[in-house]
Tab-separated table of C-alpha atoms and ligand atoms in Angstrom:
chain	number	residue	atom	x	y	z
S	1	MET	CA	0.000	0.000	0.000
S	2	ARG	CA	1.101	3.609	-0.513
S	3	HIS	CA	2.721	5.427	2.384
S	4	GLY	CA	-0.188	6.893	4.379
S	5	ALA	CA	-2.882	4.596	2.901
S	6	THR	CA	-6.060	4.858	4.979
S	7	THR	CA	-7.609	2.101	7.078
S	8	ALA	CA	-10.590	2.077	4.713
S	9	GLN	CA	-8.355	1.592	1.663
S	10	ILE	CA	-6.536	-1.274	3.381
S	11	ALA	CA	-9.829	-2.894	4.399
S	12	ASN	CA	-11.124	-2.518	0.867
S	13	VAL	CA	-8.137	-4.273	-0.693
S	14	THR	CA	-8.269	-7.031	1.954
S	15	ALA	CA	-11.955	-7.597	1.215
S	16	ARG	CA	-11.296	-7.813	-2.543
S	17	ILE	CA	-8.532	-10.386	-1.987
S	18	GLU	CA	-10.821	-12.506	0.160
S	19	GLN	CA	-13.617	-12.209	-2.411
S	20	MET	CA	-11.214	-13.698	-4.940
S	21	GLY	CA	-10.926	-16.755	-2.685
S	22	CYS	CA	-7.413	-15.844	-1.499
S	23	GLN	CA	-6.003	-15.245	1.990
S	24	ALA	CA	-4.801	-11.790	3.020
S	25	HIS	CA	-2.015	-11.381	5.600
S	26	LEU	CA	-1.507	-7.877	6.887
S	27	SER	CA	1.901	-6.592	7.905
S	28	GLN	CA	1.794	-3.057	9.253
S	29	GLY	CA	5.152	-1.365	9.694
S	30	GLU	CA	5.908	2.220	10.623
S	31	GLU	CA	6.619	3.176	7.033
S	32	ARG	CA	4.124	1.126	5.095
S	33	THR	CA	1.550	-1.631	5.091
S	34	ILE	CA	2.023	-4.784	3.062
S	35	ILE	CA	-0.842	-7.120	2.288
S	36	GLY	CA	0.516	-10.587	1.590
S	37	VAL	CA	-1.723	-12.684	-0.642
S	38	ILE	CA	-1.777	-16.471	-0.670
S	39	GLY	CA	-3.552	-17.597	-3.790
S	40	ASN	CA	-5.773	-20.552	-4.542
S	41	GLY	CA	-3.958	-21.711	-7.657
S	42	ARG	CA	-5.931	-19.458	-10.013
S	43	PRO	CA	-4.154	-16.557	-11.690
S	44	ILE	CA	-4.534	-13.152	-10.057
S	45	ASP	CA	-5.044	-10.011	-12.110
S	46	ARG	CA	-2.315	-7.831	-10.668
S	47	GLU	CA	-3.289	-4.771	-12.665
S	48	GLN	CA	-6.785	-4.922	-11.266
S	49	ILE	CA	-5.356	-4.811	-7.730
S	50	GLU	CA	-2.961	-2.022	-8.701
S	51	ARG	CA	-5.882	0.144	-9.847
S	52	MET	CA	-7.476	0.059	-6.394
S	53	SER	CA	-7.088	3.220	-4.380
S	54	GLY	CA	-4.227	3.261	-1.901
S	55	VAL	CA	-2.309	0.492	-3.678
S	56	GLU	CA	1.251	1.342	-4.668
S	57	ARG	CA	2.359	-1.874	-6.317
S	58	ALA	CA	1.355	-5.515	-6.719
S	59	VAL	CA	4.336	-7.848	-6.998
S	60	SER	CA	4.592	-11.614	-7.311
S	61	VAL	CA	6.480	-13.408	-4.569
S	62	LEU	CA	8.206	-16.123	-6.518
S	63	ARG	CA	9.692	-17.912	-3.551
S	64	PRO	CA	7.834	-21.040	-2.446
S	65	PHE	CA	7.643	-19.810	1.154
S	66	LYS	CA	5.363	-16.833	1.653
S	67	LEU	CA	4.467	-16.298	5.321
S	68	ALA	CA	8.110	-16.882	6.281
S	69	SER	CA	9.413	-14.440	3.655
S	70	ARG	CA	10.732	-10.921	4.163
S	71	GLU	CA	8.567	-9.779	1.266
S	72	PHE	CA	5.429	-10.604	3.246
S	73	HIS	CA	6.773	-9.208	6.495
S	74	PRO	CA	9.665	-6.740	6.094
S	75	MET	CA	10.123	-6.068	9.831
S	76	ASP	CA	11.979	-8.553	12.049
S	77	THR	CA	9.637	-10.798	14.011
S	78	VAL	CA	10.116	-10.553	17.755
S	79	VAL	CA	8.813	-13.588	19.640
S	80	PRO	CA	7.697	-12.816	23.192
S	81	ILE	CA	8.118	-15.713	25.623
S	82	ASN	CA	6.897	-15.063	29.152
S	83	GLY	CA	9.013	-11.990	29.787
S	84	VAL	CA	11.865	-12.772	27.358
S	85	SER	CA	11.953	-11.548	23.751
S	86	VAL	CA	13.675	-13.398	20.942
S	87	GLY	CA	14.515	-11.452	17.789
S	88	GLY	CA	14.857	-7.952	19.221
S	89	GLN	CA	17.977	-5.937	19.890
S	90	LYS	CA	18.827	-8.059	22.930
S	91	LEU	CA	20.296	-11.486	22.253
S	92	ALA	CA	18.471	-14.482	23.725
S	93	ILE	CA	20.665	-17.000	25.503
S	94	MET	CA	19.254	-20.492	26.009
S	95	ALA	CA	21.345	-22.880	28.081
S	96	GLY	CA	21.111	-26.073	30.053
S	97	PRO	CA	21.910	-29.745	29.843
S	98	CYS	CA	21.349	-31.889	26.783
S	99	SER	CA	19.056	-34.141	28.835
S	100	VAL	CA	17.225	-33.642	32.087
S	101	GLU	CA	18.856	-36.373	34.208
S	102	SER	CA	17.666	-35.679	37.746
S	103	HIS	CA	16.104	-32.984	39.905
S	104	GLU	CA	19.514	-32.112	41.420
S	105	GLN	CA	21.292	-31.972	38.071
S	106	LEU	CA	18.728	-29.655	36.482
S	107	MET	CA	18.305	-27.358	39.495
S	108	GLU	CA	22.049	-26.921	39.843
S	109	THR	CA	22.441	-26.212	36.127
S	110	ALA	CA	19.456	-23.841	36.028
S	111	GLN	CA	20.868	-21.765	38.856
S	112	VAL	CA	24.361	-21.491	37.446
S	113	VAL	CA	23.263	-20.637	33.914
S	114	GLN	CA	20.877	-18.024	35.239
S	115	GLU	CA	23.597	-16.449	37.385
S	116	ALA	CA	25.859	-16.412	34.339
S	117	GLY	CA	23.215	-14.460	32.388
S	118	ALA	CA	21.141	-17.031	30.451
S	119	HIS	CA	17.501	-16.147	29.799
S	120	ILE	CA	15.921	-19.472	28.841
S	121	LEU	CA	16.559	-22.955	30.266
S	122	ARG	CA	16.979	-25.892	27.906
S	123	GLY	CA	16.730	-29.590	28.758
S	124	GLY	CA	15.570	-32.646	26.837
S	125	ALA	CA	12.980	-34.978	28.359
S	126	PHE	CA	12.209	-36.938	25.189
S	127	LYS	CA	15.529	-37.574	23.472
S	128	PRO	CA	15.749	-38.444	19.762
S	129	ARG	CA	18.832	-40.684	19.929
S	130	SER	CA	20.587	-42.221	16.965
S	131	SER	CA	20.791	-45.519	18.858
S	132	PRO	CA	17.827	-47.246	20.547
S	133	TYR	CA	20.280	-48.380	23.253
S	134	SER	CA	21.219	-44.811	24.274
S	135	PHE	CA	19.507	-42.920	27.112
S	136	GLN	CA	16.074	-41.895	25.813
S	137	GLY	CA	15.272	-39.227	28.407
S	138	LEU	CA	13.099	-39.212	31.532
S	139	GLY	CA	9.890	-38.479	29.616
S	140	GLU	CA	7.114	-36.832	31.653
S	141	GLU	CA	9.224	-36.998	34.813
S	142	GLY	CA	11.790	-34.839	32.976
S	143	LEU	CA	9.069	-32.349	32.029
S	144	ARG	CA	8.000	-32.119	35.686
S	145	ILE	CA	11.565	-31.398	36.728
S	146	LEU	CA	11.792	-28.687	34.046
S	147	ALA	CA	8.612	-27.084	35.392
S	148	GLU	CA	10.103	-27.125	38.906
S	149	ALA	CA	13.234	-25.387	37.643
S	150	ARG	CA	11.105	-22.772	35.922
S	151	LYS	CA	9.235	-22.181	39.166
S	152	ALA	CA	12.457	-21.855	41.144
S	153	THR	CA	14.229	-19.509	38.704
S	154	GLY	CA	11.444	-17.810	36.726
S	155	MET	CA	13.226	-18.769	33.490
S	156	PRO	CA	11.056	-19.961	30.586
S	157	VAL	CA	11.933	-23.481	29.451
S	158	ILE	CA	12.503	-25.025	26.029
S	159	THR	CA	12.264	-28.754	25.436
S	160	GLU	CA	11.938	-31.039	22.443
S	161	VAL	CA	8.717	-32.665	21.337
S	162	ILE	CA	9.311	-35.729	19.159
S	163	ALA	CA	5.807	-36.813	18.141
S	164	PRO	CA	2.501	-35.103	17.354
S	165	GLU	CA	0.652	-37.046	20.047
S	166	LEU	CA	3.082	-35.680	22.678
S	167	VAL	CA	2.364	-32.017	21.856
S	168	PRO	CA	-0.503	-31.626	24.402
S	169	LEU	CA	1.658	-33.149	27.177
S	170	VAL	CA	4.785	-31.099	26.402
S	171	THR	CA	2.684	-27.945	26.059
S	172	THR	CA	1.448	-28.272	29.639
S	173	TYR	CA	5.047	-27.951	30.904
S	174	ALA	CA	7.126	-26.055	28.322
S	175	ASP	CA	7.208	-22.434	27.174
S	176	ILE	CA	8.901	-23.226	23.850
S	177	LEU	CA	8.434	-26.394	21.821
S	178	GLN	CA	11.624	-27.537	20.128
S	179	VAL	CA	11.366	-29.451	16.865
S	180	GLY	CA	14.642	-31.331	16.466
S	181	ALA	CA	16.812	-31.653	13.390
S	182	ARG	CA	15.656	-35.235	12.796
S	183	ASN	CA	12.042	-34.103	12.797
S	184	MET	CA	12.304	-30.952	10.691
S	185	GLN	CA	10.181	-32.500	7.945
S	186	ASN	CA	7.854	-34.501	10.185
S	187	PHE	CA	4.829	-32.766	8.722
S	188	ALA	CA	2.358	-34.260	11.212
S	189	LEU	CA	4.504	-32.801	14.007
S	190	LEU	CA	4.777	-29.412	12.272
S	191	HIS	CA	0.987	-29.406	11.942
S	192	ALA	CA	0.560	-30.208	15.650
S	193	VAL	CA	3.000	-27.563	16.914
S	194	GLY	CA	1.397	-25.068	14.535
S	195	GLU	CA	-2.025	-25.775	16.004
S	196	SER	CA	-0.677	-25.503	19.560
S	197	GLN	CA	-0.035	-21.755	19.089
S	198	ARG	CA	2.951	-22.147	21.445
S	199	PRO	CA	6.347	-20.600	20.508
S	200	VAL	CA	8.335	-23.098	18.443
S	201	MET	CA	12.058	-23.386	17.762
S	202	LEU	CA	12.558	-25.297	14.523
S	203	LYS	CA	16.003	-26.833	14.074
S	204	ARG	CA	17.467	-27.232	10.596
S	205	GLY	CA	17.705	-30.853	9.507
S	206	MET	CA	21.268	-32.060	9.123
S	207	MET	CA	20.663	-32.643	5.424
S	208	ALA	CA	18.191	-29.855	4.764
S	209	THR	CA	18.656	-26.803	2.585
S	210	MET	CA	17.680	-23.392	3.885
S	211	GLU	CA	14.696	-23.439	1.568
S	212	GLU	CA	13.533	-26.746	3.056
S	213	LEU	CA	13.908	-25.225	6.533
S	214	LEU	CA	11.830	-22.216	5.520
S	215	MET	CA	9.180	-24.447	3.928
S	216	ALA	CA	8.995	-26.406	7.198
S	217	ALA	CA	8.538	-23.094	9.049
S	218	GLU	CA	5.808	-22.239	6.540
S	219	TYR	CA	3.860	-25.317	7.705
S	220	ILE	CA	3.843	-23.974	11.267
S	221	LEU	CA	3.066	-20.398	10.211
S	222	SER	CA	0.211	-21.555	7.989
S	223	HIS	CA	-1.634	-22.708	11.109
S	224	GLY	CA	-1.680	-19.136	12.350
S	225	ASN	CA	1.208	-19.711	14.763
S	226	GLN	CA	3.517	-16.756	14.179
S	227	ARG	CA	5.881	-17.442	17.046
S	228	VAL	CA	8.478	-19.418	15.120
S	229	MET	CA	12.264	-19.297	15.595
S	230	LEU	CA	14.761	-20.960	13.257
S	231	CYS	CA	17.871	-22.734	14.517
S	232	GLU	CA	21.072	-23.472	12.623
S	233	ARG	CA	22.639	-26.529	14.300
S	234	GLY	CA	25.143	-27.700	11.733
S	235	ILE	CA	24.764	-29.777	8.597
S	236	ARG	CA	26.370	-33.006	7.478
S	237	THR	CA	29.368	-32.632	5.193
S	238	PHE	CA	32.387	-34.793	4.352
S	239	GLU	CA	34.237	-33.323	7.356
S	240	ASN	CA	34.591	-35.694	10.296
S	241	TYR	CA	36.686	-33.794	12.837
S	242	THR	CA	33.529	-31.962	13.866
S	243	ARG	CA	30.185	-33.657	14.553
S	244	ASN	CA	28.504	-31.442	11.961
S	245	THR	CA	29.579	-28.383	9.987
S	246	LEU	CA	28.183	-25.162	11.382
S	247	ASP	CA	26.796	-23.287	8.393
S	248	LEU	CA	27.310	-19.757	9.650
S	249	SER	CA	26.429	-18.236	6.295
S	250	ALA	CA	22.902	-19.503	7.001
S	251	VAL	CA	22.534	-16.748	9.597
S	252	PRO	CA	22.740	-13.698	7.307
S	253	MET	CA	21.150	-15.652	4.432
S	254	LEU	CA	18.108	-16.702	6.481
S	255	LYS	CA	17.781	-13.208	7.888
S	256	GLN	CA	17.784	-11.797	4.376
S	257	LEU	CA	15.158	-14.296	3.172
S	258	SER	CA	12.989	-14.306	6.287
S	259	HIS	CA	11.773	-12.130	9.153
S	260	LEU	CA	11.989	-15.000	11.661
S	261	PRO	CA	14.617	-14.943	14.443
S	262	VAL	CA	17.672	-17.152	13.888
S	263	ILE	CA	19.285	-18.994	16.798
S	264	VAL	CA	22.649	-20.780	16.536
S	265	ASP	CA	23.493	-24.024	18.347
S	266	PRO	CA	27.298	-24.182	18.621
S	267	SER	CA	27.064	-27.379	20.728
S	268	HIS	CA	25.428	-29.857	18.338
S	269	SER	CA	27.092	-28.267	15.333
S	270	THR	CA	30.613	-28.930	16.608
S	271	GLY	CA	30.246	-31.796	19.084
S	272	LYS	CA	33.324	-30.526	20.967
S	273	TRP	CA	33.235	-28.214	23.967
S	274	GLU	CA	36.485	-26.516	22.910
S	275	LEU	CA	34.819	-25.328	19.702
S	276	VAL	CA	31.650	-24.037	21.356
S	277	GLU	CA	33.203	-20.775	22.524
S	278	PRO	CA	34.767	-19.642	19.220
S	279	MET	CA	31.685	-20.636	17.213
S	280	ALA	CA	29.331	-18.909	19.658
S	281	ARG	CA	31.353	-15.723	19.240
S	282	ALA	CA	31.320	-16.098	15.460
S	283	ALA	CA	27.545	-16.648	15.500
S	284	VAL	CA	26.959	-13.401	17.373
S	285	ALA	CA	29.266	-11.579	14.966
S	286	ALA	CA	27.314	-13.059	12.029
S	287	GLY	CA	24.065	-11.574	13.352
S	288	ALA	CA	22.400	-14.462	15.195
S	289	ASP	CA	19.462	-13.457	17.408
S	290	GLY	CA	20.448	-15.907	20.094
S	291	LEU	CA	22.342	-19.025	21.072
S	292	ILE	CA	21.386	-22.393	22.507
S	293	ILE	CA	24.266	-23.940	24.443
S	294	GLU	CA	24.621	-27.197	26.350
S	295	VAL	CA	25.934	-26.795	29.904
S	296	HIS	CA	26.453	-29.586	32.421
S	297	PRO	CA	27.874	-29.338	35.961
S	298	HIS	CA	29.792	-32.620	35.423
S	299	PRO	CA	30.121	-33.246	31.676
S	300	GLU	CA	32.139	-36.427	32.268
S	301	GLU	CA	29.067	-37.961	33.939
S	302	ALA	CA	26.476	-36.666	31.423
S	303	LEU	CA	24.044	-39.250	30.060
S	304	SER	CA	24.158	-37.550	26.638
S	305	ASP	CA	26.436	-35.112	24.800
S	306	GLY	CA	28.985	-34.661	27.601
S	307	ALA	CA	31.770	-34.059	25.064
S	308	GLN	CA	30.111	-30.886	23.801
S	309	SER	CA	28.842	-29.584	27.153
S	310	LEU	CA	30.459	-26.584	28.808
S	311	LYS	CA	31.169	-26.530	32.514
S	312	PRO	CA	29.372	-23.676	34.301
S	313	ALA	CA	32.498	-21.529	34.778
S	314	ARG	CA	33.366	-21.718	31.085
S	315	PHE	CA	29.821	-20.839	30.139
S	316	ALA	CA	29.921	-17.781	32.406
S	317	ALA	CA	33.241	-16.681	30.899
S	318	LEU	CA	31.857	-17.204	27.398
S	319	LEU	CA	28.890	-14.912	28.042
S	320	GLN	CA	31.249	-12.204	29.312
S	321	SER	CA	33.368	-12.511	26.192
S	322	LEU	CA	30.280	-12.151	23.979
S	323	LYS	CA	29.471	-8.681	25.304
S	324	PRO	CA	31.923	-6.609	23.213
S	325	ILE	CA	31.087	-8.690	20.121
S	326	ALA	CA	27.361	-8.097	20.608
S	327	GLU	CA	28.032	-4.391	21.043
S	328	ALA	CA	30.139	-4.271	17.881
S	329	VAL	CA	27.159	-5.539	15.846
S	330	GLY	CA	24.619	-3.297	17.560
S	331	ARG	CA	23.196	-5.847	19.983
S	332	THR	CA	23.140	-6.287	23.742
S	333	LEU	CA	23.345	-9.390	25.880
X	401	LIG	C1	18.883	-31.035	21.083
X	401	LIG	O1	19.000	-29.806	20.947
X	401	LIG	O2	18.610	-31.568	22.160
X	401	LIG	C2	19.066	-31.912	19.908
X	401	LIG	C3	18.813	-33.213	19.974
X	401	LIG	O3	19.533	-31.269	18.812
X	401	LIG	P1	19.358	-31.617	17.246
X	401	LIG	O4	17.902	-31.895	17.028
X	401	LIG	O5	19.838	-30.366	16.589
X	401	LIG	O6	20.235	-32.791	16.970
X	402	LIG	MN1	22.348	-32.731	22.955
């Protein structure tokens, strides 16, 4: 719409779009309003729309993702999560153990990461393990422990949901639903987390392109759930010294293509605690909106991912070292 288009003109165009059997998605910024149109397969007469009063231009969005695209929504999306914002000027730091192992382990970790400056507590209760013989997580007991830690610290919690039928259960305990890399294209799960209307962090599949990640996000957004965060967690390449290859170029690329916040996971992408610090710093420099980092009070005893978990003191030092980097790119911690 033209700069200064009236509410009546916007309503008129929206009504015409809906009459044509299409969906209209309004994005109102300070400068201008954009009405995103999702068609029904039939051609749209762009010139007809352009002749309507208040319309500046009608352009085709050729990308396959629409709701996730910058064209539909030029402003950055900020996801509010019970007192914490993800996607704004302030970086969001999520930290905690790979798996919830016990009440003591989680409480101790929650306290130390909070003191160090983390905003959101992570911890897996349902673990998607490569081997059926590995620790599978404490299940609902783990969710209960997470809820206790939230009560004790006030920090919102993020935990993974691995199946559509578990969404109602996980939603009763968690503030953010995590869709793991192995489930990025589990469309039944994307449908269920979309319907839940709960904030979702969608992790990039280890063999997924950025476009496939954005199409997966589109599934969630198309259920009216706008609180979606993307997470780059490393992709599989021929390189074996690291667990995965952190695709840092995905950060500025995704932010150019999409308005959704981008979180980086330096833990799963490297698999080595020594690499977590440098890659976390690089992620902030590259423009990430936040980090998700595994921290364990005794990594040598961890039931999963001990090799990539930071000890509390290292995590605290890391957050301190991120401050000048955040400042250099116009962000705060
Ligand atoms: C996790 O964050 O707990 C996890 C299993 O990560 P990913 O899905 O990226 O492997
Ligand atoms: Mn892990």
